[in-house]
Coordinates of C-alpha atoms and ligand atoms in Angstrom, one line a residue:
X176 CA 0.0 0.0 0.0
X177 CA 2.7 2.4 1.0
X178 CA 4.6 1.4 -2.0
X179 CA 1.7 2.2 -4.3
X180 CA 1.3 5.7 -2.7
X181 CA 5.0 6.3 -3.0
X182 CA 5.0 5.3 -6.7
X183 CA 2.0 7.4 -7.4
X184 CA 3.6 10.4 -5.8
X185 CA 6.8 9.8 -7.8
X186 CA 5.0 9.5 -11.1
X187 CA 3.0 12.6 -10.2
X188 CA 6.2 14.5 -9.6
X189 CA 7.7 13.2 -12.8
X190 CA 4.7 14.5 -14.8
X191 CA 5.0 17.9 -13.2
X192 CA 8.7 18.1 -14.0
X193 CA 8.1 16.9 -17.5
X194 CA 5.9 19.9 -18.1
X195 CA 7.7 22.4 -16.0
X196 CA 10.8 22.4 -18.2
X197 CA 8.7 24.0 -20.9
X198 CA 7.3 26.7 -18.6
X199 CA 7.7 30.0 -20.3
X200 CA 8.5 28.5 -23.7
X201 CA 7.0 30.1 -26.8
X202 CA 6.3 28.6 -30.2
X203 CA 6.8 31.2 -32.9
X204 CA 5.5 31.3 -36.4
X205 CA 8.1 32.8 -38.8
X206 CA 7.4 34.2 -42.2
X207 CA 10.5 34.8 -44.4
X208 CA 10.4 37.0 -47.5
X209 CA 13.5 35.6 -49.2
X210 CA 16.3 33.0 -49.1
X211 CA 18.5 35.4 -47.1
X212 CA 16.0 35.7 -44.3
X213 CA 15.5 32.0 -44.3
X214 CA 19.2 31.3 -44.0
X215 CA 19.5 33.8 -41.2
X216 CA 16.7 32.4 -39.0
X217 CA 17.3 28.7 -39.8
X218 CA 21.1 29.1 -39.2
X219 CA 20.4 30.4 -35.7
X220 CA 20.0 26.9 -34.4
X221 CA 23.7 26.5 -34.7
X222 CA 24.4 29.6 -32.6
X223 CA 21.8 29.7 -29.9
X224 CA 19.8 26.9 -28.3
X225 CA 16.5 27.4 -30.2
X226 CA 14.5 24.4 -31.3
X227 CA 13.3 24.6 -35.0
X228 CA 10.1 22.5 -35.5
X229 CA 9.8 23.5 -39.1
X230 CA 12.4 25.3 -41.2
X231 CA 11.1 28.5 -42.8
X232 CA 11.2 29.0 -46.6
X233 CA 9.8 31.7 -48.8
X234 CA 6.1 30.6 -49.1
X235 CA 6.2 28.3 -46.1
X236 CA 6.2 29.6 -42.5
X237 CA 8.6 28.1 -40.1
X238 CA 8.0 27.1 -36.5
X239 CA 10.6 27.9 -33.8
X240 CA 10.3 26.8 -30.1
X241 CA 12.1 29.2 -27.8
X242 CA 12.8 29.1 -24.1
X243 CA 12.5 32.2 -21.9
X244 CA 16.3 32.5 -21.5
X245 CA 16.9 32.5 -25.3
X246 CA 13.8 34.5 -26.2
X247 CA 15.4 38.0 -26.2
X248 CA 18.4 37.0 -28.2
X249 CA 16.2 35.3 -30.7
X250 CA 13.8 38.2 -31.1
X251 CA 16.7 40.7 -31.4
X252 CA 18.0 38.8 -34.5
X253 CA 14.5 38.4 -36.0
X254 CA 13.5 42.0 -35.5
X255 CA 16.8 43.4 -36.7
X256 CA 16.5 41.5 -39.9
X257 CA 12.9 42.7 -40.2
X258 CA 11.5 39.1 -40.3
X259 CA 7.8 38.7 -39.7
X260 CA 6.8 36.6 -36.7
X261 CA 3.8 35.8 -34.5
X262 CA 3.2 33.7 -31.5
X263 CA 1.6 30.3 -32.2
X264 CA 1.3 29.4 -28.5
X265 CA 2.8 30.6 -25.3
X266 CA 1.0 27.9 -23.3
X267 CA 2.5 24.7 -24.6
X268 CA 1.6 23.1 -21.3
X269 CA -2.1 23.1 -22.3
X270 CA -1.3 21.2 -25.5
X271 CA 0.9 18.7 -23.6
X272 CA -1.8 18.1 -21.1
X273 CA -4.3 17.6 -23.9
X274 CA -2.1 15.0 -25.6
X275 CA -1.6 13.2 -22.3
X276 CA -5.4 13.1 -21.5
X277 CA -6.3 12.0 -25.0
X278 CA -3.7 9.2 -25.1
X279 CA -4.7 8.0 -21.7
X280 CA -8.4 7.9 -22.7
X281 CA -7.5 6.0 -25.9
X282 CA -5.4 3.5 -24.0
X283 CA -8.5 2.8 -21.7
X284 CA -10.7 2.3 -24.7
X285 CA -8.5 -0.4 -26.1
X286 CA -10.3 -2.0 -28.9
X287 CA -10.4 -5.8 -28.8
X288 CA -8.1 -7.5 -31.3
X289 CA -9.3 -10.6 -33.1
X290 CA -5.7 -11.8 -33.4
X291 CA -2.4 -11.5 -31.6
X292 CA -0.7 -8.1 -32.0
X293 CA -0.2 -4.6 -30.7
X294 CA -3.2 -2.2 -30.9
X295 CA -3.1 1.1 -32.7
X296 CA -5.0 3.0 -30.0
X297 CA -2.0 4.5 -28.4
X298 CA 1.7 5.0 -28.6
X299 CA 3.6 2.1 -27.1
X300 CA 6.6 2.4 -24.9
X301 CA 10.0 0.8 -25.5
X302 CA 9.5 -2.2 -23.2
X303 CA 6.2 -3.1 -24.9
X304 CA 7.7 -2.9 -28.4
X305 CA 10.8 -4.8 -27.3
X306 CA 8.8 -7.7 -25.9
X307 CA 6.5 -7.7 -28.9
X308 CA 9.4 -8.1 -31.4
X309 CA 10.6 -11.2 -29.4
X310 CA 7.1 -12.6 -29.2
X311 CA 6.7 -12.3 -33.0
X312 CA 9.9 -14.3 -33.5
X313 CA 8.5 -17.0 -31.2
X314 CA 5.1 -17.2 -32.8
X315 CA 6.3 -17.0 -36.4
X316 CA 9.7 -18.7 -36.4
X317 CA 9.4 -20.0 -40.0
X318 CA 9.8 -16.4 -41.3
X319 CA 10.5 -13.9 -38.5
X320 CA 13.6 -13.5 -36.5
X321 CA 14.6 -10.9 -34.0
X322 CA 18.1 -9.6 -33.8
X323 CA 19.8 -7.6 -31.0
X324 CA 21.9 -5.1 -32.9
X325 CA 23.7 -3.8 -29.8
X326 CA 23.1 -1.4 -26.9
X327 CA 22.2 2.2 -26.8
X328 CA 24.3 4.7 -24.9
X329 CA 22.3 3.9 -21.7
X330 CA 22.4 0.2 -22.4
X331 CA 19.0 -0.5 -23.9
X332 CA 18.9 -3.4 -26.3
X333 CA 18.2 -2.2 -29.9
X334 CA 16.2 -4.9 -31.6
X335 CA 15.2 -5.3 -35.2
X336 CA 13.1 -7.8 -37.1
X337 CA 14.1 -9.8 -40.1
X338 CA 11.2 -11.0 -42.1
X339 CA 12.1 -13.5 -44.8
X340 CA 10.5 -16.7 -46.1
X341 CA 14.0 -17.8 -47.0
X342 CA 15.8 -16.7 -43.9
X343 CA 17.9 -14.2 -45.8
X344 CA 19.6 -17.2 -47.5
X345 CA 18.3 -16.5 -51.0
X346 CA 20.7 -13.9 -52.5
X347 CA 18.5 -13.2 -55.4
X348 CA 16.0 -11.2 -53.3
X349 CA 16.3 -7.5 -52.6
X350 CA 16.7 -6.3 -49.0
X351 CA 14.5 -3.4 -47.9
X352 CA 14.9 -1.6 -44.5
X353 CA 12.4 0.5 -42.6
X354 CA 13.2 2.4 -39.5
X355 CA 11.5 4.9 -37.1
X356 CA 12.1 6.9 -34.0
X357 CA 15.7 8.0 -34.8
X358 CA 14.4 11.3 -33.4
X359 CA 12.9 10.7 -30.0
X360 CA 9.9 13.0 -29.9
X361 CA 8.5 11.9 -33.3
X362 CA 6.1 9.5 -31.7
X363 CA 3.7 9.2 -34.7
X364 CA 6.5 7.4 -36.7
X365 CA 6.3 4.3 -34.5
X366 CA 2.8 3.2 -35.7
X367 CA 4.2 3.4 -39.2
X368 CA 6.7 0.6 -38.7
X369 CA 4.4 -1.3 -36.4
X370 CA 1.7 -1.2 -39.1
X371 CA 4.2 -2.6 -41.7
X372 CA 5.0 -5.4 -39.3
X373 CA 1.3 -6.1 -38.9
X374 CA 0.8 -6.3 -42.7
X375 CA 3.9 -8.5 -43.3
X376 CA 3.5 -10.9 -40.4
X377 CA 0.0 -11.0 -38.8
X378 CA -2.5 -9.8 -41.4
X379 CA -0.9 -10.6 -44.7
X380 CA -3.0 -9.4 -47.6
X381 CA -0.2 -9.0 -50.2
X382 CA 1.7 -12.2 -50.3
X383 CA 4.2 -11.0 -52.9
X384 CA 5.6 -8.4 -50.5
X385 CA 6.4 -11.2 -48.0
X386 CA 7.7 -13.8 -50.6
X387 CA 9.8 -11.6 -52.8
X388 CA 11.6 -9.3 -50.3
X389 CA 13.9 -9.7 -47.3
X390 CA 12.7 -7.1 -44.8
X391 CA 14.6 -5.4 -42.0
X392 CA 12.4 -3.4 -39.6
X393 CA 13.9 -1.3 -36.8
X394 CA 11.0 0.4 -34.9
X395 CA 12.9 2.2 -32.1
X396 CA 16.3 3.4 -33.4
X397 CA 16.9 5.8 -30.5
X398 CA 15.4 4.1 -27.4
X399 CA 17.1 6.3 -24.7
X400 CA 15.8 9.5 -26.2
X401 CA 12.4 8.0 -26.8
X402 CA 12.0 6.9 -23.2
X403 CA 13.3 10.3 -22.1
X404 CA 10.6 12.0 -24.2
X405 CA 8.0 9.9 -22.3
X406 CA 9.4 10.4 -18.8
X407 CA 11.1 13.7 -18.7
X408 CA 11.0 15.9 -21.7
X409 CA 8.3 15.5 -24.4
X410 CA 10.2 17.4 -27.0
X411 CA 13.5 15.6 -26.6
X412 CA 15.0 15.0 -30.1
X413 CA 18.6 13.6 -29.6
X414 CA 20.0 10.5 -27.9
X415 CA 21.1 10.6 -24.3
X416 CA 25.0 10.8 -24.6
X417 CA 26.4 12.5 -21.5
X418 CA 29.8 13.3 -20.1
X419 CA 30.7 15.8 -22.9
X420 CA 30.4 18.9 -20.7
X421 CA 31.3 19.2 -17.0
X422 CA 28.2 18.7 -14.9
X423 CA 26.3 17.4 -17.9
X424 CA 24.8 20.8 -18.5
X425 CA 24.0 19.7 -22.0
X426 CA 23.3 16.2 -23.1
X427 CA 22.7 14.3 -26.4
X428 CA 23.9 14.0 -30.0
X429 CA 21.5 14.4 -32.9
X430 CA 21.7 11.0 -34.5
X431 CA 20.5 12.3 -37.8
X432 CA 23.6 14.6 -38.1
X433 CA 26.0 11.9 -37.0
X434 CA 26.3 9.8 -40.1
X435 CA 29.5 9.9 -42.1
X436 CA 28.3 11.9 -45.0
X437 CA 29.5 15.4 -45.3
X438 CA 29.8 15.0 -41.6
X439 CA 30.0 18.2 -39.6
X440 CA 29.8 20.4 -42.7
X441 CA 26.4 21.7 -42.0
X442 CA 25.4 20.9 -38.5
X443 CA 26.2 22.1 -35.0
X444 CA 29.4 21.5 -33.0
X445 CA 27.7 22.9 -29.9
X446 CA 26.8 20.1 -27.4
X447 CA 23.8 22.2 -26.3
X448 CA 22.4 22.5 -29.8
X449 CA 19.5 20.3 -30.9
X450 CA 21.5 19.4 -34.1
X451 CA 24.8 18.7 -32.3
X452 CA 26.6 16.3 -34.7
X453 CA 28.7 14.5 -32.1
X454 CA 32.5 14.3 -31.6
X455 CA 33.0 12.4 -34.8
X456 CA 31.0 10.6 -37.5
X457 CA 29.4 7.5 -36.0
X458 CA 30.5 8.5 -32.5
X459 CA 27.1 7.2 -31.2
X460 CA 26.2 3.6 -30.6
X461 CA 22.7 4.2 -32.1
X462 CA 24.1 5.3 -35.5
X463 CA 27.0 2.7 -35.6
X464 CA 24.3 0.1 -35.2
X465 CA 22.4 1.2 -38.3
X466 CA 25.7 1.5 -40.2
X467 CA 26.6 -2.1 -39.4
X468 CA 23.1 -3.4 -40.4
X469 CA 23.4 -1.6 -43.7
X470 CA 27.0 -2.8 -44.4
X471 CA 26.0 -6.4 -43.7
X472 CA 23.4 -6.2 -46.5
X473 CA 24.7 -3.6 -48.8
X474 CA 25.2 -6.0 -51.7
X475 CA 21.5 -6.4 -52.2
X476 CA 20.0 -3.5 -50.3
X477 CA 17.6 -1.9 -52.7
X478 CA 15.7 0.5 -50.5
X479 CA 15.9 2.3 -47.2
X480 CA 13.2 4.4 -45.5
X481 CA 13.9 6.4 -42.4
X482 CA 10.6 7.7 -41.0
X483 CA 10.5 11.1 -39.3
X484 CA 7.9 13.7 -38.5
X485 CA 6.6 16.3 -39.3
X486 CA 5.7 18.1 -42.5
X487 CA 4.2 15.7 -45.0
X488 CA 7.4 15.2 -47.1
X489 CA 9.4 12.5 -48.9
X490 CA 13.0 13.6 -49.1
X491 CA 16.1 12.3 -50.9
X492 CA 19.8 13.1 -51.2
X493 CA 21.8 14.9 -50.7
X494 CA 21.5 17.2 -47.8
X495 CA 24.0 19.7 -49.3
X496 CA 21.8 20.1 -52.3
X497 CA 23.8 18.0 -54.7
X498 CA 21.7 15.3 -56.4
X499 CA 22.4 11.6 -56.1
X500 CA 23.4 10.2 -59.5
X501 CA 20.0 8.5 -59.8
X502 CA 18.2 11.7 -58.8
X503 CA 15.5 11.3 -61.5
X504 CA 14.7 7.8 -60.4
X505 CA 14.6 8.9 -56.7
X506 CA 12.1 11.5 -57.7
X507 CA 9.9 9.3 -59.8
X508 CA 9.6 6.6 -57.1
X509 CA 9.2 9.3 -54.4
X510 CA 6.3 10.8 -56.3
X511 CA 4.7 7.4 -56.7
X512 CA 4.8 7.0 -52.9
X513 CA 3.5 10.4 -52.2
X514 CA 0.6 10.0 -54.6
X515 CA -0.4 6.7 -53.0
X516 CA -0.5 8.4 -49.6
X517 CA -2.4 11.5 -51.0
X518 CA -5.1 9.2 -52.3
X519 CA -6.0 7.9 -48.9
X520 CA -4.9 10.7 -46.6
X521 CA -7.3 12.8 -44.4
X522 CA -8.6 15.7 -46.6
X523 CA -7.5 18.4 -44.1
X524 CA -3.9 17.3 -44.3
X525 CA -1.7 18.8 -47.0
X526 CA -0.5 16.8 -50.0
X527 CA 3.0 15.3 -49.6
X528 CA 5.9 17.2 -51.2
X529 CA 8.7 15.3 -52.8
X530 CA 12.2 16.4 -53.4
X531 CA 15.8 16.9 -52.5
X532 CA 16.5 17.7 -48.8
X533 CA 18.1 21.0 -49.4
X534 CA 15.4 22.1 -51.8
X535 CA 12.3 21.0 -49.8
X536 CA 13.4 21.1 -46.2
X537 CA 16.8 22.6 -45.4
X538 CA 20.4 22.0 -46.2
X539 CA 22.2 19.9 -43.5
X540 CA 24.8 17.1 -43.3
X541 CA 25.1 13.7 -41.6
X542 CA 21.6 12.4 -42.5
X543 CA 21.1 8.7 -42.2
X544 CA 19.4 8.3 -45.6
X545 CA 22.2 10.2 -47.3
X546 CA 24.8 7.9 -45.9
X547 CA 22.7 4.8 -46.8
X548 CA 22.3 6.2 -50.4
X549 CA 26.1 6.3 -50.7
X550 CA 26.6 3.0 -48.9
X551 CA 24.6 1.0 -51.4
X552 CA 20.8 1.5 -51.4
X553 CA 19.5 2.5 -54.8
X554 CA 16.5 4.2 -53.3
X555 CA 17.1 5.9 -50.0
X556 CA 14.5 8.2 -48.4
X557 CA 13.5 10.2 -45.4
X558 CA 9.8 10.4 -44.7
X559 CA 8.3 13.3 -42.8
X560 CA 4.8 12.2 -41.7
X561 CA 2.0 14.8 -41.3
X562 CA 1.8 17.0 -38.2
X563 CA -1.0 16.8 -35.7
X564 CA -3.1 19.6 -37.0
X565 CA -1.9 20.6 -40.4
X566 CA 1.1 22.6 -41.4
X567 CA 0.5 25.6 -39.2
X568 CA -0.8 23.8 -36.1
X569 CA 0.8 24.4 -32.8
X570 CA 1.1 20.8 -32.0
X571 CA 3.5 19.5 -34.6
X572 CA 5.0 16.6 -32.6
X573 CA 2.0 15.9 -30.4
X574 CA -0.1 12.9 -31.2
X575 CA -3.8 12.8 -31.9
X576 CA -4.8 9.2 -31.0
X577 CA -7.4 9.2 -33.7
X578 CA -4.6 9.6 -36.2
X579 CA -2.5 6.7 -35.0
X580 CA -4.0 3.9 -37.1
X581 CA -4.4 6.3 -40.1
X582 CA -0.7 7.2 -39.9
X583 CA 0.2 3.5 -40.0
X584 CA -2.3 2.8 -42.9
X585 CA -1.5 5.7 -45.2
X586 CA 2.3 5.5 -44.7
X587 CA 2.1 1.8 -45.6
X588 CA 0.2 2.7 -48.8
X589 CA 3.2 4.9 -49.7
X590 CA 5.8 2.3 -48.7
X591 CA 4.1 -0.4 -50.8
X592 CA 4.0 1.8 -53.9
X593 CA 7.7 2.4 -53.5
X594 CA 8.7 -1.1 -52.6
X595 CA 6.8 -2.6 -55.6
X596 CA 8.8 -0.3 -58.0
X597 CA 12.1 -1.0 -56.2
X598 CA 11.4 -4.8 -56.4
X599 CA 10.6 -4.7 -60.1
X600 CA 13.8 -2.9 -60.8
X601 CA 15.8 -5.3 -58.7
X602 CA 14.4 -8.4 -60.5
X603 CA 14.8 -6.8 -63.9
X604 CA 18.5 -6.2 -63.1
X605 CA 18.9 -9.8 -62.0
X606 CA 17.2 -11.0 -65.2
X607 CA 19.5 -8.8 -67.3
X608 CA 22.6 -10.2 -65.6
X609 CA 21.4 -13.7 -66.2
X610 CA 20.7 -13.1 -69.8
X611 CA 24.3 -11.8 -70.2
X612 CA 25.7 -14.8 -68.5
X613 CA 23.7 -17.1 -70.7
Ligands
NAG24 C1 14.9 -17.2 -54.5 O1 14.1 -16.2 -54.7 C2 13.6 -16.1 -56.1 C3 12.8 -14.8 -56.2 O2 11.8 -14.8 -55.2 C4 12.8 -17.3 -56.4 O3 12.4 -17.2 -57.8 C5 13.7 -18.5 -56.2 O4 12.9 -19.7 -56.5 C6 14.2 -18.6 -54.8 N1 15.1 -19.7 -54.7 C7 15.0 -20.5 -53.6 C8 16.0 -21.6 -53.6 O5 14.2 -20.4 -52.8
NAG25 C1 31.5 21.5 -47.1 O1 30.8 22.7 -47.6 C2 31.6 23.6 -48.3 C3 30.8 24.8 -48.7 O2 29.5 24.5 -49.1 C4 32.1 22.8 -49.5 O3 32.9 23.6 -50.3 C5 32.9 21.6 -49.1 O4 33.3 20.8 -50.2 C6 32.1 20.7 -48.2 N1 32.9 19.6 -47.6 C7 32.4 18.4 -47.5 C8 33.3 17.4 -46.9 O5 31.3 18.1 -47.9
NAG26 C1 25.2 25.2 -44.5 O1 24.3 25.5 -45.5 C2 23.9 26.8 -45.7 C3 22.8 26.9 -46.7 O2 23.3 26.4 -47.9 C4 25.1 27.7 -46.0 O3 24.7 29.0 -46.1 C5 26.2 27.5 -44.9 O4 27.3 28.2 -45.3 C6 26.5 26.0 -44.7 N1 27.3 25.9 -43.6 C7 28.5 25.3 -43.6 C8 29.3 25.3 -42.4 O5 28.9 24.8 -44.7
ZN27 ZN1 13.3 13.8 -37.3

């Protein structure tokens, strides 16, 4: 009894702390007139600890989340440069509480499942997903295996699934990799990989996707950051590397700036920054794990999709604005995926935009999908799933429980469209090679 009370008190305090750290934060809407203004305001994240939720571009407002301590510095720069801004919310706590209430209510509702599997009512924690992956491998041993890829900085086991009717032994099949939660706070990306697992293992409606492809699915790429975003700081983005500054005044490396591709050229070397690139390329266990999975399969890796949020975008290399050699093909397959999603998306959500990172989002270096593009995947993408309430909503990273199953479903429509094209290309190449040998 005492224990229960004690635990309740502790978790109550934790909830308070989780919201208090955002006391006094303001989310700004930023409207830039030209590229110069965009460069200035977006470049600020490398100099002062602001948190950019959406990069501004001419014709597209940006969202910047600013703490009380940084606010004056930020506004000085913005006002001096005559950049238009307005407040989206100065009461983020209300939004956080709303998300918490709605997710808790959804978890209680818990729809009955007719078969084994995780529900799409709510956002599942690391331990639940971790146990689920193991359970899948036990129930479906003839085509599902679970691998421990190694430990995160804080020692969590990073598991991924291999789905293959030929146990990865048939070298004439393409390998396709899907991944989510490289950025901790992007919770809505988890249902996308869980939905893919559902459709490939439990509720198979498209047999060809199971038979013709060797799948690798990594649902929680950054488990320490992910758990931290549940327990302590909802808007945590990075991993939880500490020990870089005395007293750990700033913690964490941005894993999606830590890959060895133009590393450090267009990211932050400030430990306190949200886009801190680490002390060297692949300095982080979480990114080294992805590198090693990719290298093990690079000879037949056809496609890689790293799922992020938010903004309704499908992005391809490279982050510095150069096009990958197969840029046209990347674009064509990207558009096919976007169109498949647009056909089934909620009407109030914007259409997906497709293009090069630097052109559509913002130039940066060290992206996972850029590195994988160079390391061997013909088709390597970063998805940015839709935000909670449309492009200008205040709640970009917050989750509407009603959208969870839809996020899984619509993203899967996009993935399928891309994967079918990738697989056809792969088998055509194999056939051509055989024709030459004959
Ligand atoms: C390997 O996969 C290809 C393509 O799915 C298939 O045609 C072939 O029969 C498979 N070989 C074996 C030994 O399973
Ligand atoms: C870094 O960026 C600069 C300026 O855009 C460019 O000249 C240089 O080649 C880049 N270096 C790498 C390693 O990408
Ligand atoms: C990063 O990219 C921006 C936009 O292209 C450019 O202005 C800036 O010089 C780059 N930074 C570095 C360090 O190369
Ligand atoms: Zn992200």
